Coordinates of C-alpha atoms and ligand atoms in Angstrom, one line a residue:
X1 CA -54.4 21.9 28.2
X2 CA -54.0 23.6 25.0
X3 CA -50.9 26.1 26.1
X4 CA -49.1 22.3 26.5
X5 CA -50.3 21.8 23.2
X6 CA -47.5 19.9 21.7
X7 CA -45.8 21.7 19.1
X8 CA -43.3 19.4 18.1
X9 CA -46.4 16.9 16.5
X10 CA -47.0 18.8 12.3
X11 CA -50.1 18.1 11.3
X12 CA -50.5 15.4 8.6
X13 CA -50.8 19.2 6.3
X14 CA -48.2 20.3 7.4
X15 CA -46.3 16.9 7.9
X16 CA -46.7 16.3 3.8
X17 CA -45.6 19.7 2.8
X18 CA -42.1 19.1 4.8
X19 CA -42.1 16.0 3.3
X20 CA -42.4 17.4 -0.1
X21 CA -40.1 20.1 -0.2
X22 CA -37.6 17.5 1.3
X23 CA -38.3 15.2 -1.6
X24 CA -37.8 17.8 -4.0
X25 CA -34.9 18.7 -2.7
X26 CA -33.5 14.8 -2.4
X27 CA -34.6 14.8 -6.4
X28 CA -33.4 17.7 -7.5
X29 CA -30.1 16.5 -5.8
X30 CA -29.9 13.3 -7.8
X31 CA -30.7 14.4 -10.5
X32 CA -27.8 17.1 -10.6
X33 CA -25.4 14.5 -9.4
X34 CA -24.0 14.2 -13.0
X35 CA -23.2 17.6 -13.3
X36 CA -22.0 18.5 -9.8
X37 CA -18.6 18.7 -9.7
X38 CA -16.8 15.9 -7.5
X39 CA -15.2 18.3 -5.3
X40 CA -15.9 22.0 -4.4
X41 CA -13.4 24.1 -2.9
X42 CA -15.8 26.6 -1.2
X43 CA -13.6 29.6 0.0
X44 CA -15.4 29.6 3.8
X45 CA -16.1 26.3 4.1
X46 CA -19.5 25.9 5.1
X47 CA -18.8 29.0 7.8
X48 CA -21.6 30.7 6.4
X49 CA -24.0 27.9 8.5
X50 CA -23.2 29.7 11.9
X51 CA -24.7 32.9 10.8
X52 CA -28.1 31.0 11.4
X53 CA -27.5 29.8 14.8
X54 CA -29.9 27.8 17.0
X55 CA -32.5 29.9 18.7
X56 CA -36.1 30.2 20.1
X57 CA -38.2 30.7 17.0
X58 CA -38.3 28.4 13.8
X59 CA -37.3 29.0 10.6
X60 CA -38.7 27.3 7.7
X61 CA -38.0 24.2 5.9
X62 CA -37.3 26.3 2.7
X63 CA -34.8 28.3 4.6
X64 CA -33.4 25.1 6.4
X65 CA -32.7 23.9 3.2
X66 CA -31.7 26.8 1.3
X67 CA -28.7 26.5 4.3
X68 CA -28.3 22.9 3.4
X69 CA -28.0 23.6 0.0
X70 CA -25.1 26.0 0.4
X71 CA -23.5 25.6 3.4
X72 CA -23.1 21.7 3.8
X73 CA -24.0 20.2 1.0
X74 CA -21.7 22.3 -1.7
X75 CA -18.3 22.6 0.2
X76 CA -15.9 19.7 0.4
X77 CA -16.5 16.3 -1.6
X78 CA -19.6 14.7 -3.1
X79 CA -19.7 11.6 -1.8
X80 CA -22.9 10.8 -3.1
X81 CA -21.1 11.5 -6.6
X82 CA -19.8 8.5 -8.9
X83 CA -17.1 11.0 -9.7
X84 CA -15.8 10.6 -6.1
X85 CA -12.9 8.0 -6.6
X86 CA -10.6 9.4 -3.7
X87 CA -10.4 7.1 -0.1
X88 CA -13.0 4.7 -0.6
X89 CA -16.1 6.2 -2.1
X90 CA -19.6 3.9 -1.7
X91 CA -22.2 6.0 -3.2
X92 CA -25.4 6.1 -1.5
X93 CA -28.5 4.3 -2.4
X94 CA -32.0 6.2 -2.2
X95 CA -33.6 2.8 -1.4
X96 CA -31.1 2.8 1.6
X97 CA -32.0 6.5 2.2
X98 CA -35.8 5.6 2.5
X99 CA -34.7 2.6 5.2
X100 CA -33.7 5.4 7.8
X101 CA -36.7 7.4 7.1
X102 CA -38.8 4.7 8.3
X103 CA -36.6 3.9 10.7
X104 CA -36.3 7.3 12.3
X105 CA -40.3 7.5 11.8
X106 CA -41.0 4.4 14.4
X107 CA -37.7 4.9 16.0
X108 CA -38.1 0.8 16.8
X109 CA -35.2 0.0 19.5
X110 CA -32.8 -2.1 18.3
X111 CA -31.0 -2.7 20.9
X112 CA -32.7 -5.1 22.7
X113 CA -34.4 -8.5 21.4
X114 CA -37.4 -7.4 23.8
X115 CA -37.6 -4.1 22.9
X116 CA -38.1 -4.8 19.2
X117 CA -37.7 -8.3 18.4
X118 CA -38.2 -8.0 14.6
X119 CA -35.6 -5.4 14.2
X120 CA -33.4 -7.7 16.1
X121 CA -34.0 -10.3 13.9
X122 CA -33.7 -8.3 10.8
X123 CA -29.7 -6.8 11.9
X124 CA -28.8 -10.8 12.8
X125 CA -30.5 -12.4 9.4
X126 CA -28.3 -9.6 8.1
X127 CA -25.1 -10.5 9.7
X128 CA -25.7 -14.1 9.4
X129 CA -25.9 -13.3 5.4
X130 CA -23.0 -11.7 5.6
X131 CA -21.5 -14.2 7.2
X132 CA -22.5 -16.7 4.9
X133 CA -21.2 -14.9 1.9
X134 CA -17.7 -15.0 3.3
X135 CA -18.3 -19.0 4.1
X136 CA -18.9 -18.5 8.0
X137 CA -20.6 -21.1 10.0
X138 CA -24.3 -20.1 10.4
X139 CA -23.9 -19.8 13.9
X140 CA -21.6 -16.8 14.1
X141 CA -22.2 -13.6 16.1
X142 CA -21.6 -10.2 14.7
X143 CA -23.0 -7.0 14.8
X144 CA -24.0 -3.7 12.6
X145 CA -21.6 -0.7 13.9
X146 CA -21.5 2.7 12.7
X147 CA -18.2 2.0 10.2
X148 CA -15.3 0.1 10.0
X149 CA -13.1 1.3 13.1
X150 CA -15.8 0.7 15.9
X151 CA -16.3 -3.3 14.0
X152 CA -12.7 -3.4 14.2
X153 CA -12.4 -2.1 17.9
X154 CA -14.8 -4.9 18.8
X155 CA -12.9 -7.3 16.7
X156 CA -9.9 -6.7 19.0
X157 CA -11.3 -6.5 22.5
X158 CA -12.8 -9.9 21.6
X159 CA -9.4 -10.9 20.2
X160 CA -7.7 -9.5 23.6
X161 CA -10.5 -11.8 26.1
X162 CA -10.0 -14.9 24.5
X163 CA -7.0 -14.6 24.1
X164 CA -6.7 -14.1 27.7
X165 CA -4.3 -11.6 27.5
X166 CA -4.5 -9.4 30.7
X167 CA -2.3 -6.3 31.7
X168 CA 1.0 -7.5 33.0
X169 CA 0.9 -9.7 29.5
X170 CA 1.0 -6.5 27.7
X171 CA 4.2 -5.2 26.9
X172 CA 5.2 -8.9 25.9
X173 CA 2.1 -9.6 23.9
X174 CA 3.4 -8.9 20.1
X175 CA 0.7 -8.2 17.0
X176 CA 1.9 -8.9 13.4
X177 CA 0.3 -6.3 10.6
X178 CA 1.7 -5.2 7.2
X179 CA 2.2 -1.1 6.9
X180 CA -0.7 -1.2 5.2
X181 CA -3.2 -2.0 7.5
X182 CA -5.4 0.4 8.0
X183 CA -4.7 2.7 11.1
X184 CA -8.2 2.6 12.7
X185 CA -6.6 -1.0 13.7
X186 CA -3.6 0.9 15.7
X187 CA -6.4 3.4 17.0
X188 CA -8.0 0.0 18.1
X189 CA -5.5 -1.4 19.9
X190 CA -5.3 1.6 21.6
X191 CA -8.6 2.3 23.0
X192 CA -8.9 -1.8 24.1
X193 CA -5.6 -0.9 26.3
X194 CA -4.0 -2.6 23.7
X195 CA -0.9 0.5 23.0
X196 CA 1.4 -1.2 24.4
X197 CA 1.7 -4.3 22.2
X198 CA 4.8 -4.4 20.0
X199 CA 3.9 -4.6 16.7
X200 CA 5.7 -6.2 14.2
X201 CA 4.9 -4.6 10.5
X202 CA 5.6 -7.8 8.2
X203 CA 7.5 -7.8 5.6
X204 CA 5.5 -7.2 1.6
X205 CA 6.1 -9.1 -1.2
X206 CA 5.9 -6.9 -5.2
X207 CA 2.2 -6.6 -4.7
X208 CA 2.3 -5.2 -1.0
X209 CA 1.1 -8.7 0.4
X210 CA 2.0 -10.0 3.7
X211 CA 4.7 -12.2 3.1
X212 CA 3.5 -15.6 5.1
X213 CA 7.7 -16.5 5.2
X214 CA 8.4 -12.9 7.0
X215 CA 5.4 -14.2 9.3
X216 CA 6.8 -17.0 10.8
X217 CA 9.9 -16.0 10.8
X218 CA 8.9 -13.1 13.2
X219 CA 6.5 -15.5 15.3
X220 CA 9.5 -18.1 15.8
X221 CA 12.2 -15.2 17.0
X222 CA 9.3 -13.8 19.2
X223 CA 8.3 -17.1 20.8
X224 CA 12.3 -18.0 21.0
X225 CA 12.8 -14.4 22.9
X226 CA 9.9 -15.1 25.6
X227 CA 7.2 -12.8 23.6
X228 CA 3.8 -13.6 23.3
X229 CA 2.5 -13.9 19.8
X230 CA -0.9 -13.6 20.0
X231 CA -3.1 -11.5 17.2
X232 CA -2.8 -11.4 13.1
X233 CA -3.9 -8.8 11.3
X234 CA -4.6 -9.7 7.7
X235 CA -6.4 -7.2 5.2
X236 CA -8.4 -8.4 2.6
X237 CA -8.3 -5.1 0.4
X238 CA -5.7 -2.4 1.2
X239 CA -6.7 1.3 1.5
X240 CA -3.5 2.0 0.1
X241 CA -3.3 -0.4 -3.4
X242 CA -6.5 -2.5 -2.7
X243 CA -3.8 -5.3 -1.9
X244 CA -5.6 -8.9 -0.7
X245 CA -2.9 -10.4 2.2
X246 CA -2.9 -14.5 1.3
X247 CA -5.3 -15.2 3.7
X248 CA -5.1 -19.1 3.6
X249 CA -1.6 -18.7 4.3
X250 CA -1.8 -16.5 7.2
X251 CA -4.6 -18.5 8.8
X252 CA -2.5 -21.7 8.7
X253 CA 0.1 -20.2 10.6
X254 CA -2.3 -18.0 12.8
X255 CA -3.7 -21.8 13.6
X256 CA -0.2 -23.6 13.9
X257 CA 1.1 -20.4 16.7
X258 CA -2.1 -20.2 18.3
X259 CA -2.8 -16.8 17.1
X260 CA -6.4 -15.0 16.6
X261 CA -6.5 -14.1 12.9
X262 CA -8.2 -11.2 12.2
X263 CA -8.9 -10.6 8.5
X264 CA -9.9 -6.6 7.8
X265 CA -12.4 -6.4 4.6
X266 CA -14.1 -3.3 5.6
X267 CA -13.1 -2.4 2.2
X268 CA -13.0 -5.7 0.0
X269 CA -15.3 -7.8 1.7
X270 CA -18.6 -7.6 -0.2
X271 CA -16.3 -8.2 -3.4
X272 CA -17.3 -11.7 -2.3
X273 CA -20.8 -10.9 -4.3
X274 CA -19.1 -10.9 -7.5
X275 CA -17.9 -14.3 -9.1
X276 CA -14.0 -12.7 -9.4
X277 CA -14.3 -11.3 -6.3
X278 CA -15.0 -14.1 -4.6
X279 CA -12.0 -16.2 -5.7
X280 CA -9.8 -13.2 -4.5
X281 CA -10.8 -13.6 -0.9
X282 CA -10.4 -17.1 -0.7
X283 CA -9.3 -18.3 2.8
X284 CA -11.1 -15.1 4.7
X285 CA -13.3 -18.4 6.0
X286 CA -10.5 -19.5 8.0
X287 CA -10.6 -16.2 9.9
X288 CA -11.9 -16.1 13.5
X289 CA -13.2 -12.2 13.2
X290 CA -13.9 -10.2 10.1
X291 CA -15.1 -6.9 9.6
X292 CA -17.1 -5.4 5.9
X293 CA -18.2 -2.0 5.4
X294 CA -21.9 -2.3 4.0
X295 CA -21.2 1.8 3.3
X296 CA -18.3 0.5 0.7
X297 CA -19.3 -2.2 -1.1
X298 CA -23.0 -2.8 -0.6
X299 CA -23.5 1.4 -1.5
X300 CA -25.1 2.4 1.7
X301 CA -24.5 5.6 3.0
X302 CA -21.8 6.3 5.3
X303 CA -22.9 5.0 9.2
X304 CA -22.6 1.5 8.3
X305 CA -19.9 -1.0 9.5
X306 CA -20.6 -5.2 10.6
X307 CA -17.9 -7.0 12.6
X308 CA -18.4 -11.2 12.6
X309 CA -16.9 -13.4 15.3
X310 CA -16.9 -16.7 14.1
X311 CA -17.5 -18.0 18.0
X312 CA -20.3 -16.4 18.9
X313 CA -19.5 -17.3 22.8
X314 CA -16.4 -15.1 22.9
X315 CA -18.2 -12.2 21.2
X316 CA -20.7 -12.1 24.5
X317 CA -17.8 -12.7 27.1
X318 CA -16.3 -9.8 26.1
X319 CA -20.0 -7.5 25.1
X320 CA -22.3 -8.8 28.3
X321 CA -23.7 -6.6 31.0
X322 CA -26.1 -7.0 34.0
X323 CA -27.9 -4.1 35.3
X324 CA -31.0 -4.3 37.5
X325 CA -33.4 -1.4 35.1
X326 CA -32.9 -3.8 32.6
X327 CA -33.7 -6.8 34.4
X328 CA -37.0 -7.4 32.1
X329 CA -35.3 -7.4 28.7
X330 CA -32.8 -10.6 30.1
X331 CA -35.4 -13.6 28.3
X332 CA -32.8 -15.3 26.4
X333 CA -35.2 -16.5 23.9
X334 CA -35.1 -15.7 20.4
X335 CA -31.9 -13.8 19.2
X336 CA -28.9 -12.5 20.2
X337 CA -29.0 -9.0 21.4
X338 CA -27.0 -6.0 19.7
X339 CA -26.7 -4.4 23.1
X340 CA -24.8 -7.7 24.5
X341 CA -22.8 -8.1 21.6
X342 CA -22.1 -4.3 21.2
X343 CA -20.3 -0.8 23.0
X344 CA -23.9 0.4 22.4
X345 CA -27.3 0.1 24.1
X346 CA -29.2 2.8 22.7
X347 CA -28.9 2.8 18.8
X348 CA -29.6 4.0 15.6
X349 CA -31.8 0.7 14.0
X350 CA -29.3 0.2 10.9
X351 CA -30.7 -2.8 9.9
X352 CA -33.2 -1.0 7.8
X353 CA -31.0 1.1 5.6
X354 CA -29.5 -2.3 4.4
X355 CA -32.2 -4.3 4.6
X356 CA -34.7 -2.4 2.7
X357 CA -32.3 -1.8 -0.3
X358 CA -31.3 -5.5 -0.6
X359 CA -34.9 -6.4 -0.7
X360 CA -36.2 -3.8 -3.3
X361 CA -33.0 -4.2 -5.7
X362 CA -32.2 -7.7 -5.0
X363 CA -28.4 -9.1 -4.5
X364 CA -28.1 -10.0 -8.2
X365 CA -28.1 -6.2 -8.8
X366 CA -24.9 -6.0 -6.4
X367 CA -23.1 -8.6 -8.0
X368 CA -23.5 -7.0 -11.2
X369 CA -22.6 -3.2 -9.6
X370 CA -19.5 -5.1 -7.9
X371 CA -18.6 -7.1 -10.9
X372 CA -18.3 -3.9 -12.9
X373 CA -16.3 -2.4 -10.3
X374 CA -13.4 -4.7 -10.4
X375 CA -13.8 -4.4 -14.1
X376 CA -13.2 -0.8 -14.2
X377 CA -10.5 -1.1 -12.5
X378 CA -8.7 -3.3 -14.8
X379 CA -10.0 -0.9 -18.0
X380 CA -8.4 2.5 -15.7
X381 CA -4.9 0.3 -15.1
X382 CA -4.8 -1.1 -18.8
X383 CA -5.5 2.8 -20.4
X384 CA -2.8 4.1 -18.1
X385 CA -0.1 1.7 -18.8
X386 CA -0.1 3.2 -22.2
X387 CA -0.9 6.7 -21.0
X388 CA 2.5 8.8 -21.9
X389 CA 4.7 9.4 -18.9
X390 CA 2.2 7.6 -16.8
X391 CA 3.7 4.7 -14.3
X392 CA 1.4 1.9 -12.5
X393 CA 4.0 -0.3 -10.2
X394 CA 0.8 -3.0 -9.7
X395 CA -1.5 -4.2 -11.0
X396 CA -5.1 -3.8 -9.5
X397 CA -6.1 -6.7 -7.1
X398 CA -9.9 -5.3 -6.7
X399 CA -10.7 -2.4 -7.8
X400 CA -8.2 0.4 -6.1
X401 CA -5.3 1.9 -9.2
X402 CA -2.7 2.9 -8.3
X403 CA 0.0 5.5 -10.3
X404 CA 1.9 8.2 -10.9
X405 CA 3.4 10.5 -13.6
X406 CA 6.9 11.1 -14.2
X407 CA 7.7 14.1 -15.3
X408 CA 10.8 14.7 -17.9
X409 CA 14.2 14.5 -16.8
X410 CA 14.7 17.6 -14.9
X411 CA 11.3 17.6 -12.9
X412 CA 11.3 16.4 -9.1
X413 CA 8.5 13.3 -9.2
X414 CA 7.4 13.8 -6.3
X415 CA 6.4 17.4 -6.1
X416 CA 5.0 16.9 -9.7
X417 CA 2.4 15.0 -8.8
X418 CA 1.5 16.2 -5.4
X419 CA 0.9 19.4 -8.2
X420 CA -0.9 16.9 -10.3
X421 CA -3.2 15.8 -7.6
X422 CA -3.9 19.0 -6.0
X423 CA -4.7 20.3 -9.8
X424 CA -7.1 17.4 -10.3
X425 CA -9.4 18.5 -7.5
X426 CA -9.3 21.4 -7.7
X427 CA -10.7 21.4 -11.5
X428 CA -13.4 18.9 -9.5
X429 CA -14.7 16.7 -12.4
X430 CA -13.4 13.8 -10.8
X431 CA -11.8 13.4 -7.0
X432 CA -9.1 11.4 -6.7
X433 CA -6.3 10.9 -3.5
X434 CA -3.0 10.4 -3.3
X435 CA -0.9 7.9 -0.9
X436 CA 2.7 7.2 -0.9
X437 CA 4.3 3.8 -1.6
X438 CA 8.0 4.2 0.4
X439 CA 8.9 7.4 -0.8
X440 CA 7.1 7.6 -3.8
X441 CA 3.8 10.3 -3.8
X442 CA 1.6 8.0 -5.6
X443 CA -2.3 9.2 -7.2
X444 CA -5.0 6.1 -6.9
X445 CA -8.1 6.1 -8.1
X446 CA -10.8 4.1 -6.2
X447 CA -13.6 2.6 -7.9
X448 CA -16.5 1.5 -5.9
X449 CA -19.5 3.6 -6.3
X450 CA -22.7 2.0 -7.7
X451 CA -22.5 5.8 -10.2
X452 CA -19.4 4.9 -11.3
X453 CA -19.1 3.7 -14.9
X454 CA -16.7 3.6 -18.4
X455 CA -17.4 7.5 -19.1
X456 CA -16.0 8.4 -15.7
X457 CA -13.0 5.9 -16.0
X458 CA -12.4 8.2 -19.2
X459 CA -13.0 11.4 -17.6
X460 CA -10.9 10.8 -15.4
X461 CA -7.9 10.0 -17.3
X462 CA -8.5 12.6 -19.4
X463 CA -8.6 15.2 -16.2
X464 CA -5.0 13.6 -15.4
X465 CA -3.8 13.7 -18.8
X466 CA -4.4 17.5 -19.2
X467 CA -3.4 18.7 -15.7
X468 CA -0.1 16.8 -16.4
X469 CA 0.5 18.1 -20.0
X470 CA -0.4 21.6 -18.6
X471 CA 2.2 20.7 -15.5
X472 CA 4.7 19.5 -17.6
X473 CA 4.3 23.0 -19.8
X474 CA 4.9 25.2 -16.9
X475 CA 7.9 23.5 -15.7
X476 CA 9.0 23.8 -19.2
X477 CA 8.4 27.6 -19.3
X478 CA 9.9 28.5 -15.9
X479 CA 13.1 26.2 -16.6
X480 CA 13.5 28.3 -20.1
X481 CA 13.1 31.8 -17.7
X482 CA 15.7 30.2 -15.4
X483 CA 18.4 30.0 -18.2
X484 CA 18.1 33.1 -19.1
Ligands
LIG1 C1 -12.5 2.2 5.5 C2 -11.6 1.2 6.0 C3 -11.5 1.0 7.4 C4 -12.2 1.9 8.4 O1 -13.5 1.9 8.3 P1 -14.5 3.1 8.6 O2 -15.8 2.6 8.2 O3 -14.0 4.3 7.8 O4 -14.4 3.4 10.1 C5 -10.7 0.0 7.9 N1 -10.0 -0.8 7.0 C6 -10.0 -0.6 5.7 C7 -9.2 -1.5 4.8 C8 -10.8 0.4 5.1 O5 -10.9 0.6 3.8

């Protein structure tokens, strides 16, 4: 009947003019990216979006994107921007871009080996790459999550299960982490019913490294005072300095206690591309789970986290489901199933979005990006060591800086450069973030978009070198008014 007449099916017409203005929006986009600022401080924030609510009649695509345009796509940061070097930026590569497209397009389930056996065996050849690029066995399980903290969340309730470690164990069942893990592992532990571990924060050495001597001294008074040691946390990359944890250390002594090691490279793991890199994470094989964020350093746009369990077994005990309206999908053969190895049984088929670039750019392309990453990094720390009245305490282990200024005698350091850092984005050349290291207010720059290269290592030293002359001037001014 033609009032059922679908009219949610555009023409192929009409289907090629969306995609057209779409495209010319994506390229006009890009193209810009050079010139955009890093950071736009909208006064409304994006509120001008809820004027054009949701109702019964379209609107078109020109409008759609005008909103777009101006109400999400200006405010906040550009992470697509290789000015972004605040958090951990990644980029976003078109390729990976044109990998959802299709995979929205034939919406193939990925879920379920049955459902869609190829895209199945495209997210496992994907993981097992990964997996082989960190020097796990070829027979690991793993899966592709939305990010970082869900792959982490399924590291740990793996970690809990064979561990065996059951309620009452709980309050008696202690963790060992540095402060600078990242806190989507606490948020973990957590939501596995995990909160009530202890957790011991470990001791850093001058290059905020787990100290492996703090380690077991911890384990031993734990085990002598009836605890349960059961789960190391070791981060290969901190968010916080880029810091690698000795990870052959750790694992020895994860292996001699009986402890799960967990090593967290959401943001350093695909630094095993590059030749340096590589020799940095050494001992990450001895891990039993590791989670990488392909949206850090493999450039995909943000949705795109991998968790690997090197025994695949445990990775299922913990995943694995029965339900009868699912009772056809159950033939074993073939591959492992996300949805059994997963939170998720519906899901967004991310496979493609890292597939598709890896095939068209090939990984000798990443090494390259990744190599100059770690580069820049040591180009940013070497120009700021002799940057006046700059201070670096360490130097960069991948490709995070970290620093401060410190202002003449007279001038509190710490509100200088929360000053300095809010006065860097808001000029919005470059973004950068700040952290603090004890006490200190510390300014880092993170370096890990494919976009960034030398000219915005030099921009953005020049940003910081203005904003704090200019600083440095006011305080000046208004301690000379103060006299008087
Ligand atoms: C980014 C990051 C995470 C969290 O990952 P998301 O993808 O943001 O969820 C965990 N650990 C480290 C070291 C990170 O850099």
């Amino acid at each position: 009947m033609d009032a059922f007449r679908s009219l949610l099916e555009p023409d192929e017409t009409e289907r090629l003019r969306l995609q057209q203005a779409v495209e010319q929006y994506a390229q006009g986009f890009i193209q810009q990216l050079p010139t955009l600022p890093a950071f736009v401080a909208q006064p409304d924030m994006g509120a001008g979006l809820l004027e054009a609510p949701i109702q019964e009649e379209p609107i078109a695509i020109e409008e759609a994107l005008q909103l777009l345009q101006k109400q999400v796509d200006t405010p906040g940061i550009n992470s697509a921007s290789g000015n972004h070097l605040g958090y951990i930026p990644g980029g976003s590569l078109y390729t990976s871009a044109l990998g959802d497209y299709l995979a929205a397009v034939t919406n193939k389930y990925a879920g379920i080996f049955f459902s869609a056996p190829g895209a199945v065996r495209m997210e496992n050849m994907l993981l097992r790459w990964m997996a082989g690029m960190i020097g796990f066995p070829e027979d690991t399980a793993g899966n592709l999550t939305s990010g970082g903290s869900i792959a982490s969340l399924i590291a740990l309730a793996t970690a809990r299960d064979a561990q065996k470690i059951t309620s009452r164990m709980i309050p008696d069942a202690v963790v060992y982490m540095t402060a600078h893990a990242h806190h989507c592992l606490d948020k973990a532990l957590r939501i596995a019913g995990l909160g009530e571990c202890p957790v011991r924060h470990i001791e850093m050495d001058a290059a905020y490294r787990m100290s492996p001597q703090a380690l077991e001294k911890a384990i031993l008074a734990d085990k002598a005072s009836g605890l349960t040691p059961w789960l190391v946390i070791a981060s290969a990359g901190t968010t916080d300095v880029g810091a690698v944890d000795p990870l052959q250390d750790l694992a020895h002594l994860a292996k001699k206690h009986g402890l799960w090691y967990h090593v967290d490279a959401a943001y350093g793991g695909f630094f095993a591309l590059a030749a340096s890199g590589k020799a940095k994470l050494k001992g990450i094989e001895l891990a039993d789970s590791v989670v990488m964020d392909p949206h850090k350093g493999l450039f995909i746009p943000y949705g795109s986290g991998a968790v690997l369990i090197k025994n695949a077994k445990q990775l299922g005990e913990t995943h694995h489901y029965q339900a009868n309206y699912m009772q056809d999908t159950l033939s074993s053969l073939g591959e492992v199933s996300p949805a059994d190895v997963s939170p998720e049984l519906s899901k967004h088929f991310r496979g493609l979005r890292i597939w598709l670039p890896l095939q068209l750019h090939g990984v000798k392309a990443f090494r390259i990006a990744l190599e100059e990453k770690l580069f820049l990094a040591q180009y940013a720390y070497n120009k700021l060591q002799y940057m006046p009245g700059f201070e670096t305490p360490v130097a960069p282990a991948l490709s995070v800086v970290i620093f401060r200024y410190k202002p003449k005698a007279g001038i509190e350091a710490n509100a200088f450069n929360q000053n300095l850092i809010h006065e860097v984005q808001q000029d919005g050349r470059v973004f950068m973030s700040s952290t603090k290291l004890g006490e200190a207010y510390m300014l880092r720059m993170a370096i890990l978009s494919f976009r960034t290269h030398q000219d915005t290592i030099d921009t953005a030293l020049q940003v910081l070198q203005e904003k704090a002359a200019a600083l440095e001037e006011q305080a000046a001014v208004k301690a000379s008014v103060e006299r008087y």
